Coordinates of C-alpha atoms in Angstrom, one line a residue:
Chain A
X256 CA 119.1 163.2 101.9
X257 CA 117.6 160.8 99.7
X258 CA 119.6 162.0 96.8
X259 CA 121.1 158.3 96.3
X260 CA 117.7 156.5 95.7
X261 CA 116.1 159.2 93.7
X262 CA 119.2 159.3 91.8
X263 CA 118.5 155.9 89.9
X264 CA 115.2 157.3 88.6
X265 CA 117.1 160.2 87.1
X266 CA 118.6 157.7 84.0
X267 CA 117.9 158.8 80.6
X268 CA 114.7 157.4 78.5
X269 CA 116.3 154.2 78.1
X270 CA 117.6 153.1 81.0
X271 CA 114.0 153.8 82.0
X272 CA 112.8 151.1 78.7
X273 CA 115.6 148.4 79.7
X274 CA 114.0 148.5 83.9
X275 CA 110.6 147.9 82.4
X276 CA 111.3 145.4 80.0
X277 CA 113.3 143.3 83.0
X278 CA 110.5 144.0 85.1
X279 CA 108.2 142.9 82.7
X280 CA 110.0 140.1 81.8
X281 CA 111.4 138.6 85.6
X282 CA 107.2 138.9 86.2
X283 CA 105.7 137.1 83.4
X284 CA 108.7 134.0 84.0
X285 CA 107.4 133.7 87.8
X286 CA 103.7 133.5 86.6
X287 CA 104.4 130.6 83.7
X288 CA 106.7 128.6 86.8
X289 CA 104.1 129.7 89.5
X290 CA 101.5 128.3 87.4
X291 CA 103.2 125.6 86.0
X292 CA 104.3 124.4 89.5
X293 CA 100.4 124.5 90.8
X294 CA 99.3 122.4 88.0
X295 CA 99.5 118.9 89.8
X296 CA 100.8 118.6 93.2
X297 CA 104.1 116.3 93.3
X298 CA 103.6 113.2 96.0
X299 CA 106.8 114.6 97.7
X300 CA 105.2 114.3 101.0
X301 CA 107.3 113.9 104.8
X302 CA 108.0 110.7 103.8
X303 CA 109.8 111.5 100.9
X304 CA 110.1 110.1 97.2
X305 CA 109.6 105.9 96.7
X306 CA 112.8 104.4 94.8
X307 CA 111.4 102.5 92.3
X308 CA 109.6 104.8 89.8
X309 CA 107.3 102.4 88.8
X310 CA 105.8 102.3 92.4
X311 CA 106.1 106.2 92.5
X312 CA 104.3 106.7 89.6
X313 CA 101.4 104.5 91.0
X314 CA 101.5 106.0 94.3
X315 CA 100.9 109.5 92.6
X316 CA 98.1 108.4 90.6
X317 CA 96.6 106.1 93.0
X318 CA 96.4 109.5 95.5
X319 CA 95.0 111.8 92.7
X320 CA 92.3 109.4 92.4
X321 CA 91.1 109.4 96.2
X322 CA 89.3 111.4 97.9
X323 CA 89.9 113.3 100.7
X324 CA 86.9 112.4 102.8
X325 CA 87.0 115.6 105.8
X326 CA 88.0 118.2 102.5
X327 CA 85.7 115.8 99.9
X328 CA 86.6 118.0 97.3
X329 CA 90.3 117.7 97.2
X330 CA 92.4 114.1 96.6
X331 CA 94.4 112.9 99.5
X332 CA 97.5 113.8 97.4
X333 CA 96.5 117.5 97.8
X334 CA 95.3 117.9 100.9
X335 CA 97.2 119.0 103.8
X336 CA 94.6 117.5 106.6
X337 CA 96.3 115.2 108.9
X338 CA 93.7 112.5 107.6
X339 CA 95.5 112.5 104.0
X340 CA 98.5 112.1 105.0
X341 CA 97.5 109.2 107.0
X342 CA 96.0 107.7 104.2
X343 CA 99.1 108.3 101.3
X344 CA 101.0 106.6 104.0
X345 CA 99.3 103.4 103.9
X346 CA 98.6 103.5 100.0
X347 CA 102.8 103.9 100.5
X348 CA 102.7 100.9 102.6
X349 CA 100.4 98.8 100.6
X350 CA 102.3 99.6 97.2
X351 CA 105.3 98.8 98.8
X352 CA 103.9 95.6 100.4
X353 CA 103.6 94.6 96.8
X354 CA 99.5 95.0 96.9
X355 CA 98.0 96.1 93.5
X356 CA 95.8 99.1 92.9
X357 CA 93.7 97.1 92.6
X358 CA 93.6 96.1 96.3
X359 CA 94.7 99.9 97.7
X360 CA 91.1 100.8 96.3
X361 CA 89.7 97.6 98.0
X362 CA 91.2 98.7 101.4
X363 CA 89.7 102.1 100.9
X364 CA 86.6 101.4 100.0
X365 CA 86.0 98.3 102.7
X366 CA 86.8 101.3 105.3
X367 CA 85.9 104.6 104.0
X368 CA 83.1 103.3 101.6
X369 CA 82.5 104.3 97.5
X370 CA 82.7 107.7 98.3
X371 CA 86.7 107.8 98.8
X372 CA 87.2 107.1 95.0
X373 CA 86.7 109.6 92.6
X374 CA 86.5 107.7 89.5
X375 CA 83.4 105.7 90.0
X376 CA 83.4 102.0 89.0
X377 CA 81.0 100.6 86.4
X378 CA 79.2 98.1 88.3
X379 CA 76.2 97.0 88.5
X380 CA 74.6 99.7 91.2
X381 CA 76.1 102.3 89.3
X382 CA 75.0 101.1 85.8
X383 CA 72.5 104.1 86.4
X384 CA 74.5 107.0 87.4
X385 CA 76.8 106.1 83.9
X386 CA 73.9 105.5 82.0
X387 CA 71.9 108.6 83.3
X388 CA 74.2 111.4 80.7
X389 CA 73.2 108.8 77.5
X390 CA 69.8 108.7 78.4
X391 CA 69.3 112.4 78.9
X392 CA 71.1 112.5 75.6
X393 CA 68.5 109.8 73.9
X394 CA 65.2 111.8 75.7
X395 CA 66.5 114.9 74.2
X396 CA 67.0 114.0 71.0
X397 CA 63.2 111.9 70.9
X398 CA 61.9 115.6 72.0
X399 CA 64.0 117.6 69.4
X400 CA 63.1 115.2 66.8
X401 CA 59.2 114.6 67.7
X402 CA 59.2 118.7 67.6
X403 CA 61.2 118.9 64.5
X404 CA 58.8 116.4 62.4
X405 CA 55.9 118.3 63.8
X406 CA 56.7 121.4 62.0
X407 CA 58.0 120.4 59.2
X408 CA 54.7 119.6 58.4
X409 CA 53.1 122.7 58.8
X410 CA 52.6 124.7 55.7
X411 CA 56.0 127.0 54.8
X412 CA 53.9 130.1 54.7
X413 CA 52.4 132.3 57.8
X414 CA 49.5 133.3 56.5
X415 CA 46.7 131.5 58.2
X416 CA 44.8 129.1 55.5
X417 CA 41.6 130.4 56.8
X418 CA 39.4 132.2 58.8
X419 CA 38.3 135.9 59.6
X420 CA 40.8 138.2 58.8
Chain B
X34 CA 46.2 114.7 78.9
X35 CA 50.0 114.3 78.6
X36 CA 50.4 117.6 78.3
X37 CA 49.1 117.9 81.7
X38 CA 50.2 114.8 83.5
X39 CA 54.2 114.8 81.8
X40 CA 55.0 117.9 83.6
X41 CA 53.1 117.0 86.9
X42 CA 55.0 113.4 87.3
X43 CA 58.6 115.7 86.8
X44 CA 57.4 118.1 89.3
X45 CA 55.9 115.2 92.0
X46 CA 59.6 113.8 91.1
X47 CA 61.5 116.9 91.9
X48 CA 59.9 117.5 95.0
X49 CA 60.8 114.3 96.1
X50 CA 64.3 114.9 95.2
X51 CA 64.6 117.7 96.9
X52 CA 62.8 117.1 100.2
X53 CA 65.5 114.4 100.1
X54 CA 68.4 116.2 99.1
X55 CA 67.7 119.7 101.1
X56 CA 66.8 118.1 104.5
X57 CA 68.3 121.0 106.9
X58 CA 68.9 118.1 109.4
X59 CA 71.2 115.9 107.2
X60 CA 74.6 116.5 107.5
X61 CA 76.0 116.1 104.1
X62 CA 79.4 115.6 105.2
X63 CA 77.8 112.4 107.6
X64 CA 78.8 109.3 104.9
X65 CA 77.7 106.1 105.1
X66 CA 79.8 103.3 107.0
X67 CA 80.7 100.6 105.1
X68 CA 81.1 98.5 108.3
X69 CA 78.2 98.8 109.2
X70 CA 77.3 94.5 109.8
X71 CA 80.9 94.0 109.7
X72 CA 83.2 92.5 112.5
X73 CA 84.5 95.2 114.7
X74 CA 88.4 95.7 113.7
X75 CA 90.4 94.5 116.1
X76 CA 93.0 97.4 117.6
X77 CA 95.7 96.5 120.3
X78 CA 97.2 99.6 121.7
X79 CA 98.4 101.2 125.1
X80 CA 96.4 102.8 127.4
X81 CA 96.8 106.4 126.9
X82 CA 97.2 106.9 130.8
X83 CA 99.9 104.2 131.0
X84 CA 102.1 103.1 128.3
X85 CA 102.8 99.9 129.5
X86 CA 99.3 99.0 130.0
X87 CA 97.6 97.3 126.9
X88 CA 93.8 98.0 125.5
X89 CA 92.2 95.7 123.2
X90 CA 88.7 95.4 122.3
X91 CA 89.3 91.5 121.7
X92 CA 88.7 90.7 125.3
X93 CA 85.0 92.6 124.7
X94 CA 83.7 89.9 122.9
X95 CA 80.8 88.3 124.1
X96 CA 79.9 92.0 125.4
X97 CA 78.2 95.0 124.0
X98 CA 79.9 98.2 124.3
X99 CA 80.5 101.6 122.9
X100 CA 83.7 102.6 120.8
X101 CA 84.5 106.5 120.9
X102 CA 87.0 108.1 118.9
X103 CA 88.1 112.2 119.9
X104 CA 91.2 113.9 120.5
X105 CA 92.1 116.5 122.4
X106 CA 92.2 119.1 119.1
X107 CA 88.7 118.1 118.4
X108 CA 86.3 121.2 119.6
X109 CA 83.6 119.0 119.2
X110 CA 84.7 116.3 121.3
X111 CA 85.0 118.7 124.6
X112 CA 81.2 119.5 123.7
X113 CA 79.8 116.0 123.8
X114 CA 82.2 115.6 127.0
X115 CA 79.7 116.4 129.5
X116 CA 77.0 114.3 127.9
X117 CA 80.1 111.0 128.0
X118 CA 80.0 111.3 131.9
X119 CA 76.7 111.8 132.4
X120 CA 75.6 108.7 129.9
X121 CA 79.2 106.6 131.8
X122 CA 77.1 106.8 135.1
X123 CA 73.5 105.6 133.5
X124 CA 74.6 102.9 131.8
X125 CA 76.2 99.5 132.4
X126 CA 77.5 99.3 129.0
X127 CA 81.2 100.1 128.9
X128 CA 82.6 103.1 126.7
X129 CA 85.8 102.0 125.5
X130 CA 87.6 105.2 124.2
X131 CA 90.4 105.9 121.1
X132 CA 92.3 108.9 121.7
X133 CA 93.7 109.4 118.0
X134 CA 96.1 111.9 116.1
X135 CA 97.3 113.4 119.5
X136 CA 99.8 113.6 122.1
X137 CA 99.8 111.1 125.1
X138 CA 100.3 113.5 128.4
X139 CA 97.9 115.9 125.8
X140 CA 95.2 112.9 126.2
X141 CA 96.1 112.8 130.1
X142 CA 95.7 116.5 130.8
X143 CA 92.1 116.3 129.2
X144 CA 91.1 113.3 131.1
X145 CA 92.3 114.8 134.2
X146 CA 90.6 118.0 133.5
X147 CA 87.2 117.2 132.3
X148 CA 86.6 113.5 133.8
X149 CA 86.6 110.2 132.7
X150 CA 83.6 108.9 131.2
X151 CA 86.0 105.9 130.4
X152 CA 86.3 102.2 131.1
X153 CA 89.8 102.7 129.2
X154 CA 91.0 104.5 126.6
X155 CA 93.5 103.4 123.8
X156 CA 96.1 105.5 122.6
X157 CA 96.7 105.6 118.9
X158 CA 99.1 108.1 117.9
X159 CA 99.9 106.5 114.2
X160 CA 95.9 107.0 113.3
X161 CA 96.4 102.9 112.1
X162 CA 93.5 101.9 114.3
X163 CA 91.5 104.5 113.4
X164 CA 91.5 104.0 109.7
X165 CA 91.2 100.5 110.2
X166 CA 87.5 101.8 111.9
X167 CA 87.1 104.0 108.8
X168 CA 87.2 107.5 110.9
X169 CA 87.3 110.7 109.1
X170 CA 86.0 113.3 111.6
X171 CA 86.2 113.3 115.6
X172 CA 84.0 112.4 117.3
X173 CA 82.6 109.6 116.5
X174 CA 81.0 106.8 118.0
X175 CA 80.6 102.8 117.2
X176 CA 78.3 100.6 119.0
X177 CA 79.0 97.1 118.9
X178 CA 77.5 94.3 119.4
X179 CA 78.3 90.8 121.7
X180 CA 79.8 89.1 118.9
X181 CA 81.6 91.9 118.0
X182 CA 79.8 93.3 114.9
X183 CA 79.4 96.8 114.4
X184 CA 75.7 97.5 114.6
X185 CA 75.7 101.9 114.7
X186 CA 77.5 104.7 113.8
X187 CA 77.2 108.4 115.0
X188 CA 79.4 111.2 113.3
X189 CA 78.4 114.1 115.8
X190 CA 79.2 115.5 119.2
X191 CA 76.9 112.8 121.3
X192 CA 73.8 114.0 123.8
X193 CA 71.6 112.4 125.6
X194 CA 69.1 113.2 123.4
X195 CA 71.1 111.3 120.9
X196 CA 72.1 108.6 123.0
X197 CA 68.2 107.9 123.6
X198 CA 67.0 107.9 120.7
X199 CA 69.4 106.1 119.2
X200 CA 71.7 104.1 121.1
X201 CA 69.4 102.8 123.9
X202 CA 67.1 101.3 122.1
X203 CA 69.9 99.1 119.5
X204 CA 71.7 98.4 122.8
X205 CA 68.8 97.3 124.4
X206 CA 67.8 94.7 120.9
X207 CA 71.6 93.4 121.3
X208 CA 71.4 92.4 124.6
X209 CA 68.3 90.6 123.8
X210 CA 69.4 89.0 120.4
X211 CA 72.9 88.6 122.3
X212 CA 72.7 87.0 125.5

């Protein structure tokens, strides 16, 4: 009874080596593929691939870039809410339609407001939310620099110049 | 002097910021409506009781009325049900209804169930019509306006208290501004 399976354990020290190293080896190829594969969802969605690569590749990155507004912090290419798929289908439509990205942002935006995009345009309302990292940058800097000056000028030794000791 | 008054404006500041931003009462997930002034989009669907029936909101213009989008997989939508029939048999304004994302004898089943708080209800099982209206989240409701602008938007489960304090009182400037 159970001589068979405990049989195969009963190889010699190499056998043993060989099993691990395949082990070893079939597990560290299905992380690198599982991984790889997760990297960037492929628009291969109900409706299929689009012909012309051209289009495809615009579809793809035209549904990376939007967001999906019930799961805000996933793109409508990666979610799996109803909603997403609603919305890849029309960005299909438009593209195919002949509409540029251009206008498939313009759709979105006219319905689903600013929010939808991820990349934010530079415009003039926005001027201050892109502006906002180079001015930290520039008050930062004043401040380091005003200290910096400051104690440069103090003399280079501790001692205090005068006074009780 | 600035060594007093520097760090007192960033702290007035931040307290602003976040009186704003940590409000318990604002939903985060409520965004904006860019349609909001805009001409109600114009749907034409079936009926989701009779297929060969049609609903469109174009024959609503000149008329102020309410535009409520649920399905029948929306939790939330059964909880402001209650408050629909009650607010359908105040109220002379009619609540036009879009049954999205769902099944048509699904849609029936509810309406026979739980009542109908509607003057009709439009099926849209392609979820076109309701991105045209910019929907992410049942339910929500539009109120519109006689010449067919979009004047409100609520992202929640309605109640009365809701429909009170904020829908009575914008109908109630439309019909003025409108008639």
């Amino acid at each position: 009874m159970g001589e068979g399976i405990f049989a195969a354990y009963r190889g010699g020290a190499a056998e043993r080596r060989l099993k691990t190293v395949l082990r070893s080896g079939v597990l560290s190829l299905l992380v690198v593929f599982g991984l790889w594969g997760s990297g960037r969802s492929h628009a291969l969605d109900e409706f299929g691939q689009i012909e012309d690569p051209k289009i495809m590749a615009r579809y793809d990155r035209i549904t990376h870039e939007l967001r999906c507004v019930v799961c805000q912090n996933n793109s409508i290419a990666d979610s799996n809410v109803q909603l997403a798929k609603d919305l890849c289908r029309q960005v299909r439509e438009l593209l195919l339609a002949g509409n540029s990205d251009e206008a498939v942002f313009d759709f979105m935006t006219a319905r689903y407001g600013e929010f939808i995009r991820f990349k934010t345009p530079l415009e003039g309302k926005t001027l201050f939310i892109w502006g906002a990292p180079f001015f930290m940058l520039l008050l930062g800097g004043t401040i380091v620099f005003r200290i910096v000056r400051q104690r440069s000028r103090m003399p280079l030794d501790d001692t205090p110049a005068a006074g009780p000791a | 002097m600035w060594k007093f008054l520097v760090p007192f404006a960033a702290f007035v500041v931040m307290v602003v910021v976040f009186a704003f931003g940590l409000d318990p009462k604002r939903d985060i997930r409520a965004l904006p409506s860019p349609l909001i002034g805009k001409l109600a989009p114009i749907f034409n669907l079936t009926d989701v009781m009779d297929a060969n029936r049609k609903v469109s909101n174009a024959t609503l213009k000149g008329q102020v009325y309410v535009f409520n989008v649920w399905g029948t997989w929306c939790s939330a939508c059964r909880q402001e049900h209650e408050a629909l029939l009650t607010i359908s048999k105040q109220t002379s304004v009619p609540i036009i209804g879009l049954d999205y994302m769902d099944e048509r004898q699904d849609g029936q089943a509810w309406l026979w169930q739980l009542g109908n708080p509607y003057a009709a209800v439009a099926f849209d099982h392609e979820e076109r019509t309701a991105i045209e209206w910019g929907v992410y989240g049942a339910p929500e409701t539009f109120l519109v306006d006689a010449k067919g602008q979009i004047i409100f938007k609520f992202i929640s489960p309605m109640t009365l208290d809701v429909w009170e304090k904020e829908f009575l009182p914008r109908i109630a400037a439309a019909q003025r501004s409108g008639a």
